[in-house]
PDB file of C-alpha atoms in Angstrom:
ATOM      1  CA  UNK A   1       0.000   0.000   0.000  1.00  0.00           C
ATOM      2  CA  UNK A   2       3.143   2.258   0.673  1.00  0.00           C
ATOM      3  CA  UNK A   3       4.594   1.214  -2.648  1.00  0.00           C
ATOM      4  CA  UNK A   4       1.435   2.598  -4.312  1.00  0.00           C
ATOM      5  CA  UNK A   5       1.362   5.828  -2.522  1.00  0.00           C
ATOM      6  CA  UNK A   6       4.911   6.298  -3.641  1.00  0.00           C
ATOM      7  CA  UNK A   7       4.327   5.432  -6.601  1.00  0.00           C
ATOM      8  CA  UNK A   8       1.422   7.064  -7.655  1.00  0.00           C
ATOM      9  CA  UNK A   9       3.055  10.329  -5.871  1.00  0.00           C
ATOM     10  CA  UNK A  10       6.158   9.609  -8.434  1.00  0.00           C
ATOM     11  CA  UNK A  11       4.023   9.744 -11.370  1.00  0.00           C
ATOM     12  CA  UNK A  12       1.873  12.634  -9.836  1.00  0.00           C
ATOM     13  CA  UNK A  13       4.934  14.860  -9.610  1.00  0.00           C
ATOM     14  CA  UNK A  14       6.311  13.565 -12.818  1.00  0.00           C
ATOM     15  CA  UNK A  15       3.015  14.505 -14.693  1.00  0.00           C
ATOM     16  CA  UNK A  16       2.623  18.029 -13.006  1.00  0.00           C
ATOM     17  CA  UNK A  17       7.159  18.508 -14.223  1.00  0.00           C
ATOM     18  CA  UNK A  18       6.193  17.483 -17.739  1.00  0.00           C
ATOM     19  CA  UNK A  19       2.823  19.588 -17.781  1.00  0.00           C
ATOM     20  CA  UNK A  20       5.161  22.557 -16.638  1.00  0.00           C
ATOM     21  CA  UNK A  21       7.959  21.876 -19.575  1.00  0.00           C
ATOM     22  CA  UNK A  22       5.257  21.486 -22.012  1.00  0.00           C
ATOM     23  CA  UNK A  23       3.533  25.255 -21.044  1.00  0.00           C
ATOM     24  CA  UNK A  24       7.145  26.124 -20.900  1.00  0.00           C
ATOM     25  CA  UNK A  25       7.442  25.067 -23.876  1.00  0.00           C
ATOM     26  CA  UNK A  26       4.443  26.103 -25.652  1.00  0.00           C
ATOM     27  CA  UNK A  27       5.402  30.155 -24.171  1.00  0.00           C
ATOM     28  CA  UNK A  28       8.433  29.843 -25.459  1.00  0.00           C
ATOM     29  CA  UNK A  29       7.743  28.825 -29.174  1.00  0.00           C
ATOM     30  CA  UNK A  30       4.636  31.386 -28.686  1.00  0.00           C
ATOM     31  CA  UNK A  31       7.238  34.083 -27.925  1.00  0.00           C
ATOM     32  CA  UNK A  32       9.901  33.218 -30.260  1.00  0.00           C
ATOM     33  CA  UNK A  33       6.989  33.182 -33.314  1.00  0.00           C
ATOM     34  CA  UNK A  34       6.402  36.454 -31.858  1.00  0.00           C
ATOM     35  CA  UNK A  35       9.757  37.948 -32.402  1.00  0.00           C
ATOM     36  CA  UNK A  36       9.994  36.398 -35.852  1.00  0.00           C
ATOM     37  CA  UNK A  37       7.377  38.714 -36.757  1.00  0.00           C
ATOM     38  CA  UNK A  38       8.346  41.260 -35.396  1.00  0.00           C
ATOM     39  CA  UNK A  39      11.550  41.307 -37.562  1.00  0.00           C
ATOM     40  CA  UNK A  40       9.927  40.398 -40.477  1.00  0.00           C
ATOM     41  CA  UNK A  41       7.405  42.820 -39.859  1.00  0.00           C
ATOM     42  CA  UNK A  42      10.343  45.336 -39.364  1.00  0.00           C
ATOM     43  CA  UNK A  43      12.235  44.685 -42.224  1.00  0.00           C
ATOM     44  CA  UNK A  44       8.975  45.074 -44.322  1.00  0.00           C
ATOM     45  CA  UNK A  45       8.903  48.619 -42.995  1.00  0.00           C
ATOM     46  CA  UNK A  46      12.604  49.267 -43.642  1.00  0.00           C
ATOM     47  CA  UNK A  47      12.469  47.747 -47.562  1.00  0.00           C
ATOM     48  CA  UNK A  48       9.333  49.728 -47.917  1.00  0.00           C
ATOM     49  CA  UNK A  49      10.665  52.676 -46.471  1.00  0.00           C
ATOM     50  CA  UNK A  50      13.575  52.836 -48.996  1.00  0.00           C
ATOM     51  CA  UNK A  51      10.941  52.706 -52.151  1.00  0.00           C
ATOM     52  CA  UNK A  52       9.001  55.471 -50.576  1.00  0.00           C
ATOM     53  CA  UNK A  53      12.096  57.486 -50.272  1.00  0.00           C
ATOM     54  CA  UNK A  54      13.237  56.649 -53.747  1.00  0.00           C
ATOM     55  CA  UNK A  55       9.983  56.212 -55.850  1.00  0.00           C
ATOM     56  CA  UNK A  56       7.407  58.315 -53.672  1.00  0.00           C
ATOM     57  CA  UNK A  57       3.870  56.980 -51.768  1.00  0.00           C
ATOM     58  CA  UNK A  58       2.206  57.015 -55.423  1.00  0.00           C
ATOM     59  CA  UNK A  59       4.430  55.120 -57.323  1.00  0.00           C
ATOM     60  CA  UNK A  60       5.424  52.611 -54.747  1.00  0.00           C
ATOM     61  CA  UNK A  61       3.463  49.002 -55.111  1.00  0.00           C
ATOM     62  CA  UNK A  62       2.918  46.277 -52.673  1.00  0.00           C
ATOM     63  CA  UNK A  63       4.349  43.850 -55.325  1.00  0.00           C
ATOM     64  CA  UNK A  64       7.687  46.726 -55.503  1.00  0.00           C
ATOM     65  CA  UNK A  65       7.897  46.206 -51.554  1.00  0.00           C
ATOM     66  CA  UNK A  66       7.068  42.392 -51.828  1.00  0.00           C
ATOM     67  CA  UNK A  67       9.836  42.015 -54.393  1.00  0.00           C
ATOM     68  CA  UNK A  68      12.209  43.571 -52.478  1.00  0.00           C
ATOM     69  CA  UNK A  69      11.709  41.498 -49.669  1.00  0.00           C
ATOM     70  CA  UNK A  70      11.726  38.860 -52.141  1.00  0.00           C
ATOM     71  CA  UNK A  71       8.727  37.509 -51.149  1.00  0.00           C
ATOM     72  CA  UNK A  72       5.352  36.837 -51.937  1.00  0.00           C
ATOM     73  CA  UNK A  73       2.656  39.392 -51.966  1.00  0.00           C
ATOM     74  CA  UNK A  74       0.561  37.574 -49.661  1.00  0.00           C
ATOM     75  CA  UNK A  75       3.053  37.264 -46.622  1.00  0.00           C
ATOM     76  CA  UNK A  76       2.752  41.506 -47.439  1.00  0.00           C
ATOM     77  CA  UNK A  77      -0.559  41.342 -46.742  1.00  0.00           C
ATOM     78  CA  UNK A  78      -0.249  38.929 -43.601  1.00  0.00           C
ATOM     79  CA  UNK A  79       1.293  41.448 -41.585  1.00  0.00           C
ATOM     80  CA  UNK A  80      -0.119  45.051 -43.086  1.00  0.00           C
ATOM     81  CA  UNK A  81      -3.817  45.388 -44.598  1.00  0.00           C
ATOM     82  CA  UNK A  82      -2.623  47.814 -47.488  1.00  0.00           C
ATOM     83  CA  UNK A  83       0.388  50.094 -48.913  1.00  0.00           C
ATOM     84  CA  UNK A  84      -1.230  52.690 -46.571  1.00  0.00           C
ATOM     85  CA  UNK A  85      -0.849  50.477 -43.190  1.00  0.00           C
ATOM     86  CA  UNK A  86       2.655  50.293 -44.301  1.00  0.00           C
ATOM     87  CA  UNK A  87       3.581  54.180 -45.128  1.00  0.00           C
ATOM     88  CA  UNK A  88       1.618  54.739 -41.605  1.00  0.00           C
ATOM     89  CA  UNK A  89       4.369  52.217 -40.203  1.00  0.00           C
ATOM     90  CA  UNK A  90       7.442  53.838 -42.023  1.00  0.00           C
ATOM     91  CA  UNK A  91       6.141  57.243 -40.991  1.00  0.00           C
ATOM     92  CA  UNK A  92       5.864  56.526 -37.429  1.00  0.00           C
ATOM     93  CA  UNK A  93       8.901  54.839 -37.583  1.00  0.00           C
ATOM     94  CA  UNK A  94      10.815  57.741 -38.560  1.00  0.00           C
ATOM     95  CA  UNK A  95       8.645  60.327 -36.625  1.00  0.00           C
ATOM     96  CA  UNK A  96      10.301  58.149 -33.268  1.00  0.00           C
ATOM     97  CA  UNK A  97      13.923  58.566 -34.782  1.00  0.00           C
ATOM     98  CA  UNK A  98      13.307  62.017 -35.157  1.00  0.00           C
ATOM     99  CA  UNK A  99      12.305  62.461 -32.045  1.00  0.00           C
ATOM    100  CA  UNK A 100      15.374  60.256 -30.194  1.00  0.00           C
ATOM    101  CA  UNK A 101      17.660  62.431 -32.586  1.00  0.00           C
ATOM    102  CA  UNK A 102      16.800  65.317 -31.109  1.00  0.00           C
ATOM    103  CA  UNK A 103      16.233  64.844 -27.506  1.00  0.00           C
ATOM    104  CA  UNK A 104      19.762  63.691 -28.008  1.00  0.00           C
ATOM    105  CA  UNK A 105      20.774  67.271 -28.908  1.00  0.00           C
ATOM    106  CA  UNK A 106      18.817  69.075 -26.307  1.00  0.00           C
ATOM    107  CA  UNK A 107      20.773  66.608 -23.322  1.00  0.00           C
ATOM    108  CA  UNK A 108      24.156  67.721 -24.734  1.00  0.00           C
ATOM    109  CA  UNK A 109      23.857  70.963 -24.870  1.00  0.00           C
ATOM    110  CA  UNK A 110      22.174  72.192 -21.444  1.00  0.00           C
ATOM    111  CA  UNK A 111      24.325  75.004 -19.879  1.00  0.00           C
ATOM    112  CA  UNK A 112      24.080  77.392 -23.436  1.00  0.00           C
ATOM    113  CA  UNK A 113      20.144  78.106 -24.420  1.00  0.00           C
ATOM    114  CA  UNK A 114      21.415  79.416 -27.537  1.00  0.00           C
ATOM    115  CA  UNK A 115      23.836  76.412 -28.468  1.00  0.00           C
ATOM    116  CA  UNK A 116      21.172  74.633 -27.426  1.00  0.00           C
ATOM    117  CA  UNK A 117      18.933  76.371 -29.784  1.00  0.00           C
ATOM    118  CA  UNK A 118      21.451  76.367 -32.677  1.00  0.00           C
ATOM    119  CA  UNK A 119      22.258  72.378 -32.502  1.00  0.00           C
ATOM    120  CA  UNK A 120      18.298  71.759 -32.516  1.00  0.00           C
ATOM    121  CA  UNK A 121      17.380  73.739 -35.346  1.00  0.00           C
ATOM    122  CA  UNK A 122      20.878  72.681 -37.696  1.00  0.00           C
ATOM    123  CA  UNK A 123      19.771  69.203 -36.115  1.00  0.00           C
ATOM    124  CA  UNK A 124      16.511  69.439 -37.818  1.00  0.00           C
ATOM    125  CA  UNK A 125      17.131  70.507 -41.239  1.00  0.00           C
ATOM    126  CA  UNK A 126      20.012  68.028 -41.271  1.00  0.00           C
ATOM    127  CA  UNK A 127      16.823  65.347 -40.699  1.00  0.00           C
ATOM    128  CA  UNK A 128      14.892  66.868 -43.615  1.00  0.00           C
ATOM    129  CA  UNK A 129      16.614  64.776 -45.802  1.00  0.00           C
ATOM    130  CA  UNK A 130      17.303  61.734 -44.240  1.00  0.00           C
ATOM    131  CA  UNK A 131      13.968  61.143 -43.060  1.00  0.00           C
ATOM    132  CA  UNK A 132      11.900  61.928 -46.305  1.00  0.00           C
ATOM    133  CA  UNK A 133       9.358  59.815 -45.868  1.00  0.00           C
ATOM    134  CA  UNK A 134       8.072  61.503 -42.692  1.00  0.00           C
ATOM    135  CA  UNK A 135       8.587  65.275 -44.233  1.00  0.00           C
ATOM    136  CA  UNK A 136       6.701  64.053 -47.001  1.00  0.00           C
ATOM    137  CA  UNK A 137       4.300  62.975 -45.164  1.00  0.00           C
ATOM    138  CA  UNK A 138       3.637  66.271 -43.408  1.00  0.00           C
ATOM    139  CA  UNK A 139       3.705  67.982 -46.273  1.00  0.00           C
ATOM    140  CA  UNK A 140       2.097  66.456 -49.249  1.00  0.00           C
ATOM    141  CA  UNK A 141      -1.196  67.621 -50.305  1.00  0.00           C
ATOM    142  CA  UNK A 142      -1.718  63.826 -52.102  1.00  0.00           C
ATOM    143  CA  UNK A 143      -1.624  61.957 -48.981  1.00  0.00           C
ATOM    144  CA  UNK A 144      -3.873  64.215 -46.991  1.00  0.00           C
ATOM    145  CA  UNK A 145      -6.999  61.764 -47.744  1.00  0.00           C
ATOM    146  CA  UNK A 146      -4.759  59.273 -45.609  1.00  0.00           C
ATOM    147  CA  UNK A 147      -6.775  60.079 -41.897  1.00  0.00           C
ATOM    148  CA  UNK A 148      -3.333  59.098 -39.819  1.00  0.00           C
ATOM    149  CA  UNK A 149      -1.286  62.083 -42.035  1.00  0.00           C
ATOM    150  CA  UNK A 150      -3.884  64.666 -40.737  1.00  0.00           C
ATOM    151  CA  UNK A 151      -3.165  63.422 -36.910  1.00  0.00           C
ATOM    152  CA  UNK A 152       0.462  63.428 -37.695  1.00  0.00           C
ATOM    153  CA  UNK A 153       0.839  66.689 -38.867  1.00  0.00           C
ATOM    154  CA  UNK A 154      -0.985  68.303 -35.543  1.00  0.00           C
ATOM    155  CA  UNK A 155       0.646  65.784 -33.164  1.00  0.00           C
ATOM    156  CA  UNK A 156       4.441  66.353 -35.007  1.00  0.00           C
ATOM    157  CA  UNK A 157       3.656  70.519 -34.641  1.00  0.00           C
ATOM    158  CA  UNK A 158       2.222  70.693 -31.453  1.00  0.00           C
ATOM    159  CA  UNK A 159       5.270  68.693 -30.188  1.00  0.00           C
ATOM    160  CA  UNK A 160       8.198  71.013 -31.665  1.00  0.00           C
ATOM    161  CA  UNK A 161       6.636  74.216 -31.063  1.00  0.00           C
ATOM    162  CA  UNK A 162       6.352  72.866 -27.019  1.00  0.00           C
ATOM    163  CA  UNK A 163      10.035  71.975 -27.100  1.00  0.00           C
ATOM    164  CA  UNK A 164      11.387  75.202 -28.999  1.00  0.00           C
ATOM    165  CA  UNK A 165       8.967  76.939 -26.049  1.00  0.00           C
ATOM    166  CA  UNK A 166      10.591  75.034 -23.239  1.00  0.00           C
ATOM    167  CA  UNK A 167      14.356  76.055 -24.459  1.00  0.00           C
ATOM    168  CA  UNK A 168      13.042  79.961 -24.731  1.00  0.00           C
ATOM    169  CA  UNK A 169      12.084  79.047 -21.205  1.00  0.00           C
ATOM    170  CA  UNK A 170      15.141  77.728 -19.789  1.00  0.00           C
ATOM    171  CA  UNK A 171      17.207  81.219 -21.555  1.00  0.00           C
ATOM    172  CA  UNK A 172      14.673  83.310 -20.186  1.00  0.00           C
ATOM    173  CA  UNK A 173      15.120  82.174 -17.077  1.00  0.00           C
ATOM    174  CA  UNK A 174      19.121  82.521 -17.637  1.00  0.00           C
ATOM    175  CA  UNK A 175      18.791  86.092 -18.358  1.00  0.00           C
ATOM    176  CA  UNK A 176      19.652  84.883 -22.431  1.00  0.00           C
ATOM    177  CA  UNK A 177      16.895  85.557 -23.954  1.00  0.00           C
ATOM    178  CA  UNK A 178      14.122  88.778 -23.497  1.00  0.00           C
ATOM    179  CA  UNK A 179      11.037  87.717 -24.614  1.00  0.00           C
ATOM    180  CA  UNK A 180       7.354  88.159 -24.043  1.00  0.00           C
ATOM    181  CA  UNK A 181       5.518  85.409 -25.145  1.00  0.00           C
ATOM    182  CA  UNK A 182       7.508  82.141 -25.870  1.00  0.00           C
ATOM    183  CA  UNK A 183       4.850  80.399 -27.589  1.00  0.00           C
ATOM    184  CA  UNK A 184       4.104  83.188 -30.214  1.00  0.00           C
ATOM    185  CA  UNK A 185       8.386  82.984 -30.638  1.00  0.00           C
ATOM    186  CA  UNK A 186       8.368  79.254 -30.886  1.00  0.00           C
ATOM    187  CA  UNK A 187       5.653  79.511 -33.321  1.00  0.00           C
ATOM    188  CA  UNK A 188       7.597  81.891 -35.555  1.00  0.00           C
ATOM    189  CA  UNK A 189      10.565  79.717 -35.160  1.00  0.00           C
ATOM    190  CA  UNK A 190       9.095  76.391 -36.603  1.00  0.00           C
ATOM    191  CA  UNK A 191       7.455  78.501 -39.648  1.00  0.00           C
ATOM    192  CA  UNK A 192      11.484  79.948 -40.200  1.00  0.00           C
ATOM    193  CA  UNK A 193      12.769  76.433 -40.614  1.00  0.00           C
ATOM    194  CA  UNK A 194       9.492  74.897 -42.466  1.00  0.00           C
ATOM    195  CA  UNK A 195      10.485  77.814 -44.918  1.00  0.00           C
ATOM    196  CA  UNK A 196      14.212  75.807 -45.897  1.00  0.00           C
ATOM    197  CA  UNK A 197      12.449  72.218 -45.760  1.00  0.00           C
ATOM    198  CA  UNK A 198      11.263  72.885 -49.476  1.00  0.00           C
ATOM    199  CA  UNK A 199      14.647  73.566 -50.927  1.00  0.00           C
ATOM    200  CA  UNK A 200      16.234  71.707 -48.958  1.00  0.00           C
ATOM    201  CA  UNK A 201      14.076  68.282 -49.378  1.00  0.00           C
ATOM    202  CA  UNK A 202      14.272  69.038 -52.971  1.00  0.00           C
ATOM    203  CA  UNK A 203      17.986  68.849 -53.221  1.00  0.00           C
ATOM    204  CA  UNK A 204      18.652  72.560 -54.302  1.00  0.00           C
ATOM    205  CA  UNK A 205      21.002  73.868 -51.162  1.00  0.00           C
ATOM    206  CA  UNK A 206      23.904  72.733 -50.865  1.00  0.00           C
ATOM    207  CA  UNK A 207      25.331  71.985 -47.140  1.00  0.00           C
ATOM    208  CA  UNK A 208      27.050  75.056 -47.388  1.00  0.00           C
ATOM    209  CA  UNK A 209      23.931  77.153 -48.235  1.00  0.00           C
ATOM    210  CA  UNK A 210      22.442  75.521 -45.701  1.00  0.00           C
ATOM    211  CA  UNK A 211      24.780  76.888 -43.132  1.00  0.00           C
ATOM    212  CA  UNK A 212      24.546  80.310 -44.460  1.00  0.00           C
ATOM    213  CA  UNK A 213      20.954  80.279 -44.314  1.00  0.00           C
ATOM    214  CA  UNK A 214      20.604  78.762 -41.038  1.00  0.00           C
ATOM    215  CA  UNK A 215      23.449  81.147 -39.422  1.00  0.00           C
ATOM    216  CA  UNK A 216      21.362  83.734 -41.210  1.00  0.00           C
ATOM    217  CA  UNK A 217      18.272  82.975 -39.391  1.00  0.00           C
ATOM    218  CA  UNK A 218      19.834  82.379 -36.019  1.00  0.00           C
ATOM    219  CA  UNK A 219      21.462  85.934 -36.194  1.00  0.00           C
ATOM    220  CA  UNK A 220      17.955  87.463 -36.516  1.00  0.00           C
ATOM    221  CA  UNK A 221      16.813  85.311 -33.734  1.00  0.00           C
ATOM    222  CA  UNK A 222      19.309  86.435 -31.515  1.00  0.00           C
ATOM    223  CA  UNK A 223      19.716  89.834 -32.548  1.00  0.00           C
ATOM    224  CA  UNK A 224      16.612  90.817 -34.181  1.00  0.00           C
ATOM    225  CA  UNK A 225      16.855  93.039 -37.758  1.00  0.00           C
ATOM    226  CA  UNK A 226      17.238  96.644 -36.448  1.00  0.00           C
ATOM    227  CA  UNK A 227      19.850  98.767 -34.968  1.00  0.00           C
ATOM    228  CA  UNK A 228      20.275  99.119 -31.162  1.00  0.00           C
ATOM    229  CA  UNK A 229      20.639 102.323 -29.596  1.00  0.00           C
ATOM    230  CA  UNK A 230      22.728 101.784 -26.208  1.00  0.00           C
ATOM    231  CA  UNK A 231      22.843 105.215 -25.353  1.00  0.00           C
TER     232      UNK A 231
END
């Protein structure tokens, strides 16, 4: 009768050890097909978002991106519904290495608001043509039937003229900068450097103009366009 017990325990723990592997298991294939996807699903994004940047939203196909990937159209269509799931994708994909970019800026230069300043904005226009795809976005007239580009826009405005109105801030508060309202400032700012975007984006300043220009606007910035009368 002991023997039984014992054994019976033996096989009870022994069933409950394997029932563990096997969820074990099962979780661990389930999060392994996960990550698969996720890098499939990732480099679907970063083929795609080459074509976009090369041929354009319009003339960019699901069989250009599924031929690129060198597969077939359906395994496409597994992971994103249509060409505009996937431009959403690329899009916010760029719109969160835009962002890293520049937060990177801001956190090396802390101690000189107009350093600061100077490496954000020269930052920016720098990203204007590396991230096309997410400029484009913002400012095609095409894609504005696309509801996400409408959100975008807002969300991708609202954001920059908050964090040019925080670093006004910070050099007010240093004694830097004299201004009376920061937002109205910020505002102005972000239409400045939307005012190069075109030109640049299209390839027709060179890096060189490009540093004119943006010294150019920085001086007004700083110093305003009329005379000052110390006396």
């Amino acid at each position: 009768m002991r023997f039984a017990v014992n054994n019976y325990t033996t096989f009870g723990l022994f069933y409950s050890n394997s029932r563990k592997i096997e969820i074990f298991d099962k979780r661990l294939k389930k999060n392994l097909t996960v990550a698969n996807q996720d890098i499939v699903r990732d480099s679907i994004v970063q083929s795609a978002r080459d074509l976009f940047s090369r041929f354009g939203f319009r003339k960019t196909t699901m069989d250009d991106i599924a031929l690129s990937m060198r597969k077939g159209k359906s395994s496409i269509y597994y992971y994103f519904k249509s060409k505009e799931d996937i431009f959403e994708a690329v899009v916010d994909s760029e719109a969160s290495e835009l962002k890293s970019r520049l937060k990177e800026v801001l956190r090396k230069n802390t101690d000189d608001p107009k350093e600061q300043l100077r490496q954000y904005i020269a930052e920016r226009l720098k990203l204007v043509q590396q991230l096309a795809n997410f400029y484009n976005a913002l400012r095609s007239d095409y894609l504005s039937h696309l509801e996400f580009i409408t959100h975008v826009r807002e969300r991708y405005s609202n954001e920059e003229i908050h964090t040019l109105e925080v670093i006004l801030k910070v050099g007010i508060r240093k004694g830097v900068y004299q201004i009376n309202d920061p937002r109205i400032a910020s505002v102005a700012i972000v239409t400045a450097m939307q005012g190069m975007e075109n030109p640049i984006f299209l390839g027709k300043l060179q890096d060189l103009e490009i540093g004119i220009r943006l010294d150019a606007i920085l001086d007004i910035i700083f110093h305003g366009i009329t005379t000052r009368n110390d006396h």
